[in-house]
Amino acid sequence: MNFRNALVATTALCAASAVSAADLEVTHWWTSGGEAAAVAEFAKAFNETEGNNWVDGAIAGGGGVARGVIVSRILGGDPMHATQLNHGRQAEELVEAGLMLDLTDIAEEGGWRDIVHPVSLLDSCTVDGKVYCVPVNIHSWQWLWLSHKAYADAGVDVPSNWDEFVSSAPALEAAGKVPLAMGQQSWQSSGAFGVMLVALGGPELWTKVYAEKDADAAASAEMAAVFEAAAAARELSAGSNVSDWNLATAMVINGEAGGQIMGDWAQGEFAVAEQVAGEDYTCLPGLGVNEIISTGGDAFYFPKQDDPEVEAAQKELAKLLLSKEVQVNFNLKKGSLPVRGDVDLAAANDCMKKGLEILASGNILPDGNQVLSADTTGQLEDLMVEFWNDTSITAEDAHKRYADIIASAD
């Protein structure tokens, strides 16, 4: 994996002085308004425990940049005490290298296998029967967020599905709106394409391509149709000249754009803006076509330390992250679903309730990070950001390159 571009971001993080046993440096990439409000709940809870102190190590630039910094520090012998990553295969090599703390003892003591739902989240933290991370939320990419203001200004009804969304685009453009807000980072392009694959190609096609690495399915006519739809969506986002995902979300919040394909973490931005689901914005799981959620999300890993007191504090934080109160407080602000199925979410908004209903129905898929290696994910992201930002690349050309990546995927 090539992290050279990310290494420049390590300077501030590596300047930390020696810490006491209960001071834990925690790295993460939660820097938007909604994300910062959510992670503050973790810090507050940890700081309220006796003698402990959360030393915040937020890394700007998104997950791609942050993961490079995180891995480089761990491999370079300057590990943080705890770090956010996505549960799945991102930390696979670090675990296999013996660089991550084994949490099996506290997982068994806390009955994590009985309280984490779906249990596949815990399985994604497990290597050779041992638990190495704490899943803290369920994040799903499978959402289309729609601005009521944009549609009111355009004089058309808020769409209820993807076809209606596409049909409404001319009216939005006539009103000076961007139909589809899209940031320029590779993970956004790849994520949006994945949502379109599930919604328009169907969950079975997604499973064949991503989970089973079926080269024939990747090269199929059904997949070609998804690429044609993505090419059309590319045209709808042509006026979206922002980079970061939360700036694209702000376009929806401000009524400058009709909609955005983005994960449920966008809810945190709507909350900070004091917008109300069902009144100011609408959320369509599965683009209103296939109501399904992917069970990806965030987890915390704890790089090994040569200090028993620090290790004790790491395990104390690990336990805290799965406590009922912390799960509720964090996820209500993050816009994600809790990994515990036994917590009270009476304060959840309409969109979160939709997600909870879909989760309860069992209409779920794993996240791409759980079935694809980091290398394959990186190749797909590189292709998608190129395709989305270079209209000279046809849907047919992109489809062929995509099928070649899947054919050699691990």
CSV table of C-alpha atoms in Angstrom, one decimal:
chain,number,residue,atom,x,y,z
A,1,MET,CA,0.0,0.0,0.0
A,2,ASN,CA,1.3,3.4,-0.9
A,3,PHE,CA,1.0,6.0,1.8
A,4,ARG,CA,3.6,8.6,0.7
A,5,ASN,CA,1.0,11.3,0.0
A,6,ALA,CA,-0.3,10.9,3.5
A,7,LEU,CA,3.0,11.1,5.4
A,8,VAL,CA,3.1,14.9,5.3
A,9,ALA,CA,0.2,14.9,7.7
A,10,THR,CA,2.0,13.1,10.4
A,11,THR,CA,4.1,16.0,11.7
A,12,ALA,CA,1.6,17.3,14.3
A,13,LEU,CA,0.6,13.9,15.5
A,14,CYS,CA,4.2,12.7,16.0
A,15,ALA,CA,5.2,15.7,18.1
A,16,ALA,CA,3.3,14.5,21.1
A,17,SER,CA,5.4,14.2,24.3
A,18,ALA,CA,5.4,11.2,26.6
A,19,VAL,CA,2.1,10.5,28.2
A,20,SER,CA,1.0,9.1,31.5
A,21,ALA,CA,-0.7,5.7,31.8
A,22,ALA,CA,-4.2,7.2,31.6
A,23,ASP,CA,-3.6,9.7,28.8
A,24,LEU,CA,-4.7,8.0,25.6
A,25,GLU,CA,-4.0,9.6,22.2
A,26,VAL,CA,-6.9,8.6,20.0
A,27,THR,CA,-6.7,9.2,16.2
A,28,HIS,CA,-9.7,9.5,13.9
A,29,TRP,CA,-10.9,11.3,10.8
A,30,TRP,CA,-14.1,12.8,12.2
A,31,THR,CA,-13.6,16.5,11.6
A,32,SER,CA,-17.0,17.8,10.2
A,33,GLY,CA,-19.4,19.6,12.4
A,34,GLY,CA,-21.6,16.5,13.0
A,35,GLU,CA,-18.7,14.2,13.4
A,36,ALA,CA,-16.9,16.4,15.9
A,37,ALA,CA,-20.1,16.6,18.0
A,38,ALA,CA,-20.4,12.8,18.0
A,39,VAL,CA,-16.7,12.0,18.8
A,40,ALA,CA,-16.9,14.5,21.7
A,41,GLU,CA,-19.4,12.1,23.3
A,42,PHE,CA,-16.7,9.5,23.4
A,43,ALA,CA,-14.1,11.9,24.8
A,44,LYS,CA,-16.5,13.2,27.5
A,45,ALA,CA,-17.4,9.7,28.7
A,46,PHE,CA,-13.7,8.6,28.9
A,47,ASN,CA,-12.7,11.9,30.7
A,48,GLU,CA,-15.4,11.3,33.3
A,49,THR,CA,-13.8,8.0,34.3
A,50,GLU,CA,-11.3,8.3,37.2
A,51,GLY,CA,-7.9,9.7,36.1
A,52,ASN,CA,-8.3,9.2,32.4
A,53,ASN,CA,-7.8,11.7,29.6
A,54,TRP,CA,-8.7,11.5,25.9
A,55,VAL,CA,-6.0,13.2,23.9
A,56,ASP,CA,-7.7,14.0,20.6
A,57,GLY,CA,-5.8,13.2,17.4
A,58,ALA,CA,-8.2,14.3,14.7
A,59,ILE,CA,-6.7,13.9,11.2
A,60,ALA,CA,-8.1,16.2,8.4
A,61,GLY,CA,-8.6,15.0,4.9
A,62,GLY,CA,-10.9,12.1,5.2
A,63,GLY,CA,-10.5,8.4,5.8
A,64,GLY,CA,-8.1,7.8,2.9
A,65,VAL,CA,-5.5,10.3,4.1
A,66,ALA,CA,-6.1,9.3,7.8
A,67,ARG,CA,-5.6,5.6,7.2
A,68,GLY,CA,-2.3,6.3,5.6
A,69,VAL,CA,-1.1,8.3,8.6
A,70,ILE,CA,-2.4,5.8,11.0
A,71,VAL,CA,-0.8,2.8,9.4
A,72,SER,CA,2.5,4.7,8.8
A,73,ARG,CA,2.7,5.6,12.5
A,74,ILE,CA,2.1,2.1,13.7
A,75,LEU,CA,4.5,0.5,11.2
A,76,GLY,CA,7.1,3.2,12.0
A,77,GLY,CA,7.1,2.5,15.7
A,78,ASP,CA,5.1,5.6,16.8
A,79,PRO,CA,1.7,4.1,17.5
A,80,MET,CA,-1.2,6.0,19.0
A,81,HIS,CA,-3.1,4.4,21.8
A,82,ALA,CA,-6.4,3.9,20.0
A,83,THR,CA,-7.5,4.6,16.5
A,84,GLN,CA,-10.6,4.6,14.4
A,85,LEU,CA,-10.7,2.3,11.3
A,86,ASN,CA,-13.5,0.7,9.4
A,87,HIS,CA,-14.2,-2.8,10.7
A,88,GLY,CA,-13.4,-5.2,8.0
A,89,ARG,CA,-10.1,-5.9,6.2
A,90,GLN,CA,-8.4,-2.5,6.6
A,91,ALA,CA,-6.3,-3.6,9.6
A,92,GLU,CA,-5.9,-7.2,8.5
A,93,GLU,CA,-2.1,-6.9,7.9
A,94,LEU,CA,-1.5,-5.0,11.1
A,95,VAL,CA,-3.3,-7.7,13.1
A,96,GLU,CA,-1.4,-10.5,11.3
A,97,ALA,CA,1.9,-8.6,12.1
A,98,GLY,CA,1.1,-8.8,15.8
A,99,LEU,CA,0.8,-5.0,16.2
A,100,MET,CA,-2.8,-4.8,17.6
A,101,LEU,CA,-3.9,-5.5,21.1
A,102,ASP,CA,-6.0,-8.7,21.6
A,103,LEU,CA,-9.3,-7.7,23.2
A,104,THR,CA,-10.7,-11.3,23.5
A,105,ASP,CA,-10.7,-11.3,27.3
A,106,ILE,CA,-12.9,-8.2,27.6
A,107,ALA,CA,-15.1,-9.3,24.7
A,108,GLU,CA,-15.9,-12.5,26.4
A,109,GLU,CA,-16.3,-10.9,29.8
A,110,GLY,CA,-18.7,-8.3,28.3
A,111,GLY,CA,-20.6,-10.9,26.2
A,112,TRP,CA,-20.0,-8.9,23.0
A,113,ARG,CA,-21.1,-11.8,20.8
A,114,ASP,CA,-24.6,-11.6,22.5
A,115,ILE,CA,-25.0,-7.8,22.3
A,116,VAL,CA,-23.4,-6.8,19.0
A,117,HIS,CA,-26.0,-6.9,16.2
A,118,PRO,CA,-25.5,-8.0,13.6
A,119,VAL,CA,-22.8,-10.3,14.9
A,120,SER,CA,-21.0,-10.1,11.5
A,121,LEU,CA,-19.7,-6.7,12.8
A,122,LEU,CA,-17.8,-8.6,15.6
A,123,ASP,CA,-16.8,-11.2,13.1
A,124,SER,CA,-15.1,-8.5,11.1
A,125,CYS,CA,-13.1,-7.6,14.2
A,126,THR,CA,-12.1,-11.2,14.7
A,127,VAL,CA,-8.9,-12.9,13.3
A,128,ASP,CA,-8.1,-16.6,14.0
A,129,GLY,CA,-10.8,-16.6,16.8
A,130,LYS,CA,-9.4,-13.5,18.6
A,131,VAL,CA,-11.1,-10.1,18.8
A,132,TYR,CA,-9.0,-7.1,17.9
A,133,CYS,CA,-11.4,-4.2,17.6
A,134,VAL,CA,-14.6,-2.7,19.1
A,135,PRO,CA,-17.4,-1.9,16.5
A,136,VAL,CA,-19.1,1.3,17.6
A,137,ASN,CA,-21.7,1.9,15.0
A,138,ILE,CA,-23.4,0.7,11.8
A,139,HIS,CA,-23.0,3.1,8.9
A,140,SER,CA,-24.8,2.4,5.6
A,141,TRP,CA,-23.9,4.0,2.3
A,142,GLN,CA,-27.3,3.3,0.9
A,143,TRP,CA,-29.0,6.7,1.1
A,144,LEU,CA,-30.2,9.5,-1.1
A,145,TRP,CA,-30.7,12.8,0.7
A,146,LEU,CA,-33.1,15.3,-0.8
A,147,SER,CA,-33.6,19.1,-0.1
A,148,HIS,CA,-37.1,20.2,0.4
A,149,LYS,CA,-36.1,23.8,-0.3
A,150,ALA,CA,-34.5,23.0,-3.6
A,151,TYR,CA,-37.6,21.2,-4.9
A,152,ALA,CA,-39.9,23.9,-3.6
A,153,ASP,CA,-37.9,26.5,-5.4
A,154,ALA,CA,-38.0,24.4,-8.6
A,155,GLY,CA,-41.8,23.9,-8.2
A,156,VAL,CA,-41.7,20.1,-8.3
A,157,ASP,CA,-42.5,17.4,-5.8
A,158,VAL,CA,-39.8,15.8,-3.7
A,159,PRO,CA,-39.0,12.5,-5.5
A,160,SER,CA,-39.8,9.2,-3.9
A,161,ASN,CA,-37.3,7.1,-6.0
A,162,TRP,CA,-34.3,7.3,-8.3
A,163,ASP,CA,-36.4,7.5,-11.5
A,164,GLU,CA,-38.3,10.5,-10.2
A,165,PHE,CA,-35.1,12.1,-9.1
A,166,VAL,CA,-33.6,11.8,-12.6
A,167,SER,CA,-36.8,13.1,-14.1
A,168,SER,CA,-36.8,16.1,-11.8
A,169,ALA,CA,-33.3,17.2,-12.9
A,170,PRO,CA,-34.4,19.6,-15.7
A,171,ALA,CA,-36.7,21.6,-13.4
A,172,LEU,CA,-33.9,21.8,-10.8
A,173,GLU,CA,-31.4,23.0,-13.4
A,174,ALA,CA,-33.9,25.6,-14.7
A,175,ALA,CA,-34.2,26.9,-11.1
A,176,GLY,CA,-30.4,27.3,-10.9
A,177,LYS,CA,-29.9,24.2,-8.7
A,178,VAL,CA,-27.4,21.4,-9.1
A,179,PRO,CA,-29.4,18.1,-9.3
A,180,LEU,CA,-26.8,15.9,-7.6
A,181,ALA,CA,-24.2,17.2,-5.2
A,182,MET,CA,-21.0,15.2,-5.4
A,183,GLY,CA,-17.6,15.8,-3.8
A,184,GLN,CA,-14.4,15.1,-5.7
A,185,GLN,CA,-12.7,12.6,-3.5
A,186,SER,CA,-12.3,9.0,-4.7
A,187,TRP,CA,-14.1,7.3,-1.8
A,188,GLN,CA,-17.2,9.4,-2.6
A,189,SER,CA,-17.3,8.5,-6.2
A,190,SER,CA,-16.7,4.8,-5.5
A,191,GLY,CA,-19.3,4.8,-2.6
A,192,ALA,CA,-22.0,6.5,-4.8
A,193,PHE,CA,-21.4,3.9,-7.5
A,194,GLY,CA,-21.7,1.1,-5.0
A,195,VAL,CA,-25.1,2.5,-3.9
A,196,MET,CA,-26.3,2.6,-7.5
A,197,LEU,CA,-25.1,-1.0,-8.0
A,198,VAL,CA,-27.2,-2.2,-5.1
A,199,ALA,CA,-30.3,-0.1,-5.9
A,200,LEU,CA,-30.3,-0.4,-9.7
A,201,GLY,CA,-28.5,-3.7,-10.3
A,202,GLY,CA,-29.9,-5.4,-7.2
A,203,PRO,CA,-28.4,-6.9,-4.1
A,204,GLU,CA,-27.7,-10.3,-5.8
A,205,LEU,CA,-25.5,-8.6,-8.4
A,206,TRP,CA,-23.6,-6.7,-5.7
A,207,THR,CA,-23.0,-9.9,-3.9
A,208,LYS,CA,-21.8,-11.8,-6.9
A,209,VAL,CA,-19.4,-9.0,-7.8
A,210,TYR,CA,-18.1,-7.8,-4.5
A,211,ALA,CA,-18.4,-10.8,-2.1
A,212,GLU,CA,-17.9,-13.6,-4.6
A,213,LYS,CA,-15.5,-11.7,-7.0
A,214,ASP,CA,-17.5,-13.2,-9.9
A,215,ALA,CA,-15.7,-11.9,-13.1
A,216,ASP,CA,-18.7,-12.9,-15.3
A,217,ALA,CA,-21.1,-10.9,-13.2
A,218,ALA,CA,-18.8,-7.9,-13.3
A,219,ALA,CA,-18.7,-8.0,-17.1
A,220,SER,CA,-22.4,-8.7,-17.5
A,221,ALA,CA,-25.1,-6.7,-19.3
A,222,GLU,CA,-26.7,-5.9,-15.9
A,223,MET,CA,-23.5,-4.3,-14.8
A,224,ALA,CA,-23.3,-2.4,-18.1
A,225,ALA,CA,-26.7,-0.9,-17.3
A,226,VAL,CA,-25.4,0.3,-13.9
A,227,PHE,CA,-22.5,2.1,-15.6
A,228,GLU,CA,-24.9,3.8,-18.0
A,229,ALA,CA,-26.9,5.1,-15.1
A,230,ALA,CA,-23.7,6.2,-13.4
A,231,ALA,CA,-22.7,8.1,-16.5
A,232,ALA,CA,-26.1,9.9,-16.5
A,233,ALA,CA,-25.6,10.7,-12.8
A,234,ARG,CA,-22.2,12.1,-13.6
A,235,GLU,CA,-23.9,14.7,-15.8
A,236,LEU,CA,-26.3,15.6,-13.0
A,237,SER,CA,-23.4,16.4,-10.7
A,238,ALA,CA,-21.5,18.5,-13.3
A,239,GLY,CA,-22.0,21.8,-11.4
A,240,SER,CA,-21.0,20.4,-8.0
A,241,ASN,CA,-17.6,22.1,-7.5
A,242,VAL,CA,-16.8,21.0,-4.0
A,243,SER,CA,-14.3,18.5,-2.7
A,244,ASP,CA,-15.3,17.4,0.8
A,245,TRP,CA,-18.4,15.3,1.4
A,246,ASN,CA,-19.8,17.6,4.0
A,247,LEU,CA,-19.6,20.6,1.7
A,248,ALA,CA,-21.7,18.6,-0.8
A,249,THR,CA,-24.1,17.9,2.1
A,250,ALA,CA,-24.2,21.6,2.8
A,251,MET,CA,-25.4,22.2,-0.7
A,252,VAL,CA,-28.4,20.0,0.0
A,253,ILE,CA,-29.0,21.7,3.4
A,254,ASN,CA,-28.9,25.2,1.8
A,255,GLY,CA,-31.1,24.2,-1.1
A,256,GLU,CA,-28.4,24.7,-3.7
A,257,ALA,CA,-28.6,21.0,-4.7
A,258,GLY,CA,-31.5,18.6,-5.1
A,259,GLY,CA,-29.9,15.6,-3.6
A,260,GLN,CA,-26.7,13.8,-2.6
A,261,ILE,CA,-25.9,10.1,-2.5
A,262,MET,CA,-24.1,9.7,0.8
A,263,GLY,CA,-23.9,7.5,3.9
A,264,ASP,CA,-26.1,8.0,6.9
A,265,TRP,CA,-23.3,10.1,8.6
A,266,ALA,CA,-24.8,13.0,6.6
A,267,GLN,CA,-27.5,13.1,9.2
A,268,GLY,CA,-25.0,14.6,11.6
A,269,GLU,CA,-24.7,17.6,9.4
A,270,PHE,CA,-28.4,18.0,9.1
A,271,ALA,CA,-28.6,17.9,12.9
A,272,VAL,CA,-26.0,20.5,13.4
A,273,ALA,CA,-27.9,22.7,10.9
A,274,GLU,CA,-31.0,22.1,13.0
A,275,GLN,CA,-32.9,20.6,10.1
A,276,VAL,CA,-35.7,18.1,10.7
A,277,ALA,CA,-36.1,14.9,8.8
A,278,GLY,CA,-39.4,14.8,6.9
A,279,GLU,CA,-39.8,18.6,7.1
A,280,ASP,CA,-36.5,20.0,5.7
A,281,TYR,CA,-35.1,17.0,4.0
A,282,THR,CA,-36.1,13.5,2.9
A,283,CYS,CA,-34.0,10.4,3.0
A,284,LEU,CA,-34.5,7.5,0.6
A,285,PRO,CA,-32.8,4.2,1.6
A,286,GLY,CA,-31.7,2.2,-1.4
A,287,LEU,CA,-32.5,5.3,-3.6
A,288,GLY,CA,-36.1,4.4,-3.0
A,289,VAL,CA,-35.7,1.3,-5.2
A,290,ASN,CA,-34.2,-1.4,-3.1
A,291,GLU,CA,-34.7,-0.6,0.6
A,292,ILE,CA,-31.6,-2.1,2.1
A,293,ILE,CA,-28.7,-1.0,4.3
A,294,SER,CA,-25.1,-2.1,4.3
A,295,THR,CA,-23.7,-3.0,7.7
A,296,GLY,CA,-20.4,-1.2,7.5
A,297,GLY,CA,-19.2,1.3,10.0
A,298,ASP,CA,-16.5,2.3,12.4
A,299,ALA,CA,-14.4,0.4,14.9
A,300,PHE,CA,-11.6,1.2,17.3
A,301,TYR,CA,-8.4,-0.7,17.3
A,302,PHE,CA,-5.7,-0.4,20.0
A,303,PRO,CA,-2.1,-0.7,18.9
A,304,LYS,CA,0.1,-2.6,21.3
A,305,GLN,CA,2.0,-0.6,23.9
A,306,ASP,CA,4.9,-1.7,26.1
A,307,ASP,CA,3.2,-0.4,29.3
A,308,PRO,CA,0.7,-2.4,31.4
A,309,GLU,CA,-0.9,0.7,32.8
A,310,VAL,CA,-1.6,2.1,29.3
A,311,GLU,CA,-2.9,-1.3,28.2
A,312,ALA,CA,-5.3,-1.3,31.2
A,313,ALA,CA,-6.6,2.2,30.1
A,314,GLN,CA,-7.0,1.0,26.5
A,315,LYS,CA,-9.2,-1.9,27.7
A,316,GLU,CA,-11.2,0.5,29.9
A,317,LEU,CA,-11.9,2.7,26.9
A,318,ALA,CA,-12.8,-0.4,24.8
A,319,LYS,CA,-15.4,-1.4,27.3
A,320,LEU,CA,-16.8,2.1,27.5
A,321,LEU,CA,-17.3,2.4,23.8
A,322,LEU,CA,-19.9,-0.4,23.9
A,323,SER,CA,-21.7,0.7,27.0
A,324,LYS,CA,-25.4,1.5,26.5
A,325,GLU,CA,-25.3,5.2,27.4
A,326,VAL,CA,-22.3,5.9,25.2
A,327,GLN,CA,-23.8,4.0,22.3
A,328,VAL,CA,-26.9,6.1,22.4
A,329,ASN,CA,-25.3,9.5,22.9
A,330,PHE,CA,-22.7,8.9,20.2
A,331,ASN,CA,-25.0,7.5,17.5
A,332,LEU,CA,-27.7,10.0,17.9
A,333,LYS,CA,-25.2,12.7,17.0
A,334,LYS,CA,-23.4,10.7,14.4
A,335,GLY,CA,-26.5,9.7,12.5
A,336,SER,CA,-25.5,6.0,12.6
A,337,LEU,CA,-27.2,3.0,14.1
A,338,PRO,CA,-25.9,1.5,17.4
A,339,VAL,CA,-24.2,-1.9,17.3
A,340,ARG,CA,-26.2,-2.8,20.4
A,341,GLY,CA,-29.7,-4.0,19.8
A,342,ASP,CA,-30.8,-3.5,23.4
A,343,VAL,CA,-30.6,0.3,23.7
A,344,ASP,CA,-33.4,2.9,23.8
A,345,LEU,CA,-33.5,5.1,20.7
A,346,ALA,CA,-36.8,6.9,21.4
A,347,ALA,CA,-35.1,10.2,20.4
A,348,ALA,CA,-34.2,8.8,16.9
A,349,ASN,CA,-35.3,10.9,13.9
A,350,ASP,CA,-37.4,9.6,11.0
A,351,CYS,CA,-34.4,8.6,8.9
A,352,MET,CA,-32.7,6.7,11.7
A,353,LYS,CA,-36.0,4.9,12.4
A,354,LYS,CA,-36.1,3.9,8.8
A,355,GLY,CA,-32.7,2.4,9.1
A,356,LEU,CA,-33.6,0.6,12.3
A,357,GLU,CA,-36.7,-0.9,10.7
A,358,ILE,CA,-34.6,-2.1,7.7
A,359,LEU,CA,-32.0,-3.5,10.1
A,360,ALA,CA,-34.7,-5.4,12.1
A,361,SER,CA,-36.1,-6.8,8.9
A,362,GLY,CA,-32.8,-8.4,8.0
A,363,ASN,CA,-32.6,-6.7,4.6
A,364,ILE,CA,-28.9,-6.0,4.9
A,365,LEU,CA,-25.6,-6.4,3.1
A,366,PRO,CA,-22.1,-6.4,4.3
A,367,ASP,CA,-20.0,-3.3,3.6
A,368,GLY,CA,-17.4,-3.4,0.8
A,369,ASN,CA,-14.6,-3.0,3.4
A,370,GLN,CA,-15.7,-6.4,4.8
A,371,VAL,CA,-15.3,-8.3,1.6
A,372,LEU,CA,-12.7,-6.5,-0.5
A,373,SER,CA,-9.0,-6.1,0.4
A,374,ALA,CA,-7.6,-2.6,0.8
A,375,ASP,CA,-5.7,-3.0,-2.5
A,376,THR,CA,-8.8,-3.9,-4.5
A,377,THR,CA,-10.8,-1.1,-2.8
A,378,GLY,CA,-8.0,1.4,-3.7
A,379,GLN,CA,-8.1,0.3,-7.4
A,380,LEU,CA,-11.9,0.7,-7.6
A,381,GLU,CA,-11.7,4.1,-5.9
A,382,ASP,CA,-9.0,5.3,-8.4
A,383,LEU,CA,-11.1,4.1,-11.3
A,384,MET,CA,-14.3,5.7,-10.1
A,385,VAL,CA,-12.9,9.1,-9.3
A,386,GLU,CA,-11.3,9.2,-12.8
A,387,PHE,CA,-14.6,8.1,-14.4
A,388,TRP,CA,-16.7,10.6,-12.5
A,389,ASN,CA,-14.5,13.5,-13.2
A,390,ASP,CA,-13.4,12.8,-16.8
A,391,THR,CA,-16.4,12.7,-19.2
A,392,SER,CA,-14.2,11.5,-22.0
A,393,ILE,CA,-14.2,8.1,-20.3
A,394,THR,CA,-17.3,6.3,-21.5
A,395,ALA,CA,-19.4,4.0,-19.5
A,396,GLU,CA,-18.3,1.1,-21.7
A,397,ASP,CA,-14.6,1.9,-21.1
A,398,ALA,CA,-15.0,2.2,-17.4
A,399,HIS,CA,-17.0,-1.0,-17.2
A,400,LYS,CA,-14.2,-2.9,-19.0
A,401,ARG,CA,-11.6,-1.6,-16.6
A,402,TYR,CA,-13.9,-2.4,-13.6
A,403,ALA,CA,-14.4,-6.0,-14.7
A,404,ASP,CA,-10.7,-6.5,-15.0
A,405,ILE,CA,-10.2,-5.3,-11.4
A,406,ILE,CA,-12.8,-7.6,-10.1
A,407,ALA,CA,-11.4,-10.5,-12.1
A,408,SER,CA,-8.1,-10.2,-10.2
A,409,ALA,CA,-9.6,-9.1,-6.9
A,410,ASP,CA,-8.6,-10.7,-3.6
